[in-house]
Amino acid sequence: MVQLYNLHPFGSQRVVPCKQEPAQFCCGRDVLFVASAAASCRVEVFAVRDQGRCEPLGSFATLGPVLRMAYSQAGDYLVTIEEKSKVTFLRAYVNWRCMSAGSSRVCVRMVGHKMEESYSETLKEQMSVVEMPLSDPPLCISCCPVNGDLLVGCKNKLVMFCLKYRVINQNLTVLDFERSLILHIGNLIPADVAFCARHIAITTELDVLVLKLVQQSADSTEQCTHRGGTLEKPVDGGVKDQGPSTHTLQLELDEFIICQKPVELLGEESKLCEIPISLESMELPTEDTECFQVQYLLFRHFTPDQSPFGFCEETNLHSVQLLPIYQTGGSVTAHEETENKRELLSLFCFFSLPHVGYLYSVGKSVELISTYQYSERSEQAVLTPQFLHVVTSENLQCFTVRCSAAAARDEDPYIDTTVKACPPVALDVCTLRMQLFIGPRALCHFKSHIILLTKADTEDITERRKPTRRMLSRKADNIKSRTNSESEPGWNLYIINTVSTIQLYREMVDYSRTYVNVKTESCIHLLSEAHLLVRAAIMDPGFLKSDEKEELLRAFRESCAFLGDCYSRFDTKDYHLALPYYRMSGLSVTEVLNRLVSEGDEIQSYERGLMFYLTHSLNEDLNEELSKESANKVLQIFYLADPEQLPHILCSPCMRNVCPLTAVKYLQKVERIMPSVVLTLTKAFMALKMGDLVMYEHEMDSYKETMLACGFIGQPKLLKQHKEGIVIPTEFAIYLKEMQPGLLVAAMVALHENSKIELEEADTFFKMLCSNSANTIPQLLVDFWEALLVVCSQEEILQKLLLRIISQYVWRISKQQLPESKPLKTTEDLINSCNHFELIFPWVTSIMSVGPPPGKDYHEDISKLQSLLCSQSISIASALPVLEPLMEAGSVGLTIRVLCSTRLGEYEEAIDQLLRTCPAAAVLYAQHELKGDSRAVWWTKLLPELCKRARLNRNDCPDLISSLKETLSVVAMELELRDFLSLLPEDGTAAFFLPHLLHCSQRKLPT
């Protein structure tokens, strides 16, 4: 569907002062080339200035009449197909600008000719004509806008010439061409071709084929044939099944006409088109030679238009074009931008039948974007990033295009999310203008100019002079500048200036206001067109240098705001787009409210788009605080439109200035309908803001503490908010810290376990809550870590917690630093509730009882540390550096050293430490630890060491004697008599060891 608007994309027009009737013309950069239709065989060159003023630069002769011509901005050359004596020639005009400087020198050379002889210092300022001989007559040509390569269409083949820069000497570099590749195409005579970035589009009368030359991989490059390639054979089951070959002529049998069905093949399916292609490389094979293979992208076959009386005449395809759109952004600056540095982003292919045009995306994917229905038979069409200009029998028509919408999605992955939006590619196109002209025949486009050739029949000349038939005025001075107007009144070559993007954008916005009150989709459609118009201008490579840069950016943000307004006010299925468009507009929540909400309107209805925007915006961590009036208005909006969200909205940082009394009134009304724990907590929060502690306590007593802790999961912002990326505690959290720290810790544990807060965020939260520096750990944070150990199941987080807790215990014990508040849980509480805290081993208690007792203030930290080390949870290897400060701290240090040695399996080292410092605990240690595989340590280590130390100390150490007796009793029960006897010292007292020997021998006697 094509919508019609009566806008004004065309501005002033001027007449190009041509001396002869134009046969062919083309333009690019800042020049216009016009080849005359008369026998003069010349090309006139005009410089196009501001406002479309044309100044003749000169002219140069051609070999014969010009049949086709094309200009390449890359390389700044003109290529033509000329005819002389019924023979066609392909010629390229290089360095033609010397002509405008007054130089009449011309050098004619063959392509690839050795240029050192013909180019000297005295002749370098001259125009060069490069003749490119072909075995078959050239039919059509196209220049690649990316690198300047040339593609020539001949019967059953395409020839590609690469643009080369030949360095003659230090001061002279000239352009040349090199025949590099031939594409042999079976049974196809190209009517027109388009060439861009190794993409090729070919049209015949009724067929379109789009290809891509893909560089072969390293594995297949070795098989690349440089003189003749392998023919791409058609695949069975393709178009063949749908009828006769698509390239056979229509067969007229008796009274019947047989024709093929229309065919459309996209992507991989286009291989089924039965058009065989082979590649023949013309370059000498070297290491740098590129080898290509053909990738089919698109094939379409059309049938002639039919009428009740047979086939219409001249149903041919025309105006095939490949349009590139380049990558934008910070990769190319205004000073660095060159043609070679452009990075291709998207590629589009356009072609047209007399009454309908087709626009495809052929870059990252192949898909039909738009179809254009013309009101009249078209003669030619030109696609630009912003418009499609079409010449019909009586009009110059201007359509909108969707190239910028497709390219924007290729460039930015955030489009079509809640962050960014863009009008859909499938949005209906519209006709902006149908401008009347008499006899429009051909056109071309560059920058903001359209070159239009009109040629009226003799009977239309008087009609052409009527002012009512002229929609665009011609100034008197321009009419006078037209030469030979009386002798050749039937044609004109106009240069029409399109209005600036900003001017047309403003007109579209003004036009859209006519639909606002009726709330139709037409308003959204027209504003979407305006948005895409500005977006296309911003994506233009010259945008960074544009004088309108800042104005275009303002217009872009404004168009986003207008679209946000539409999706907020109108009841549309795409209401969610209000959020990304308002985000792109840069408007604050207050500014959006001022645009949409009427003052004092109590019964105003609020559409889903506004509610979606407000809900998401207020639930995010914005740095914006609404005024009291705006916050109260938001409160009223949600109470009327979405009362369930009221508790959540009140917790937003944006609503800090809301009237708490008003909020409580609304919450009480909502509570009667839909009570919840979150709503009760929100009421308690508002009560705190009012200073009403009675109401606060009443609300907090409504549920058990466990339910309240879980309630914070539903709305974490009751406790924490973010400001500039940093988590900060709320007034609610500050009050809970003083009055109910256990509830606060339980709530934070619940948030962490439900992925509402990260561990690092929680650390920052408690440090800010307790006003501690970054290097100081508050007791409330240690309480949180201890509570989190009870429920944590992730091993990685578990080890982090254990190391942090142990580090804090060690720091406080070694520095004799008391916690600033009483711990929420004792060692006994943790042992009873957490698997990571174990009962302290008896031998640890024994060691602690021997030495001087630690201060009662540090006893709790010591016992918690020992309880953790008694468990199997902590990785001792990673904890050793943390425990280092306590290793020499008396009895505490001894227990830590022995516990670590035991966990590492170093039992003998542990026994040595105990025997040196606390031998009374050695047997207790052995009884508890030396089991299973380590039981042999009793007689391999403990018994010999005790005997050795007893001998040295004699009767001075009763603990050693006592430990030795207990050890002998255990060993006597474990070993055979012979083995046991071998362990006894030779100088031992018989009376001391005899009872144990008897016990060992009696154990083995039969009963």
Coordinates of C-alpha atoms in Angstrom, one line a residue, residues 250-258:
Q250 CA 7.9 -17.3 -26.1
L251 CA 6.5 -20.0 -28.3
E252 CA 3.6 -19.1 -30.5
L253 CA 1.8 -22.3 -31.4
D254 CA -1.3 -21.7 -33.5
E255 CA -3.5 -19.4 -31.4
F256 CA -1.8 -20.0 -28.1
I257 CA 1.0 -18.1 -26.4
I258 CA 3.1 -20.0 -23.8

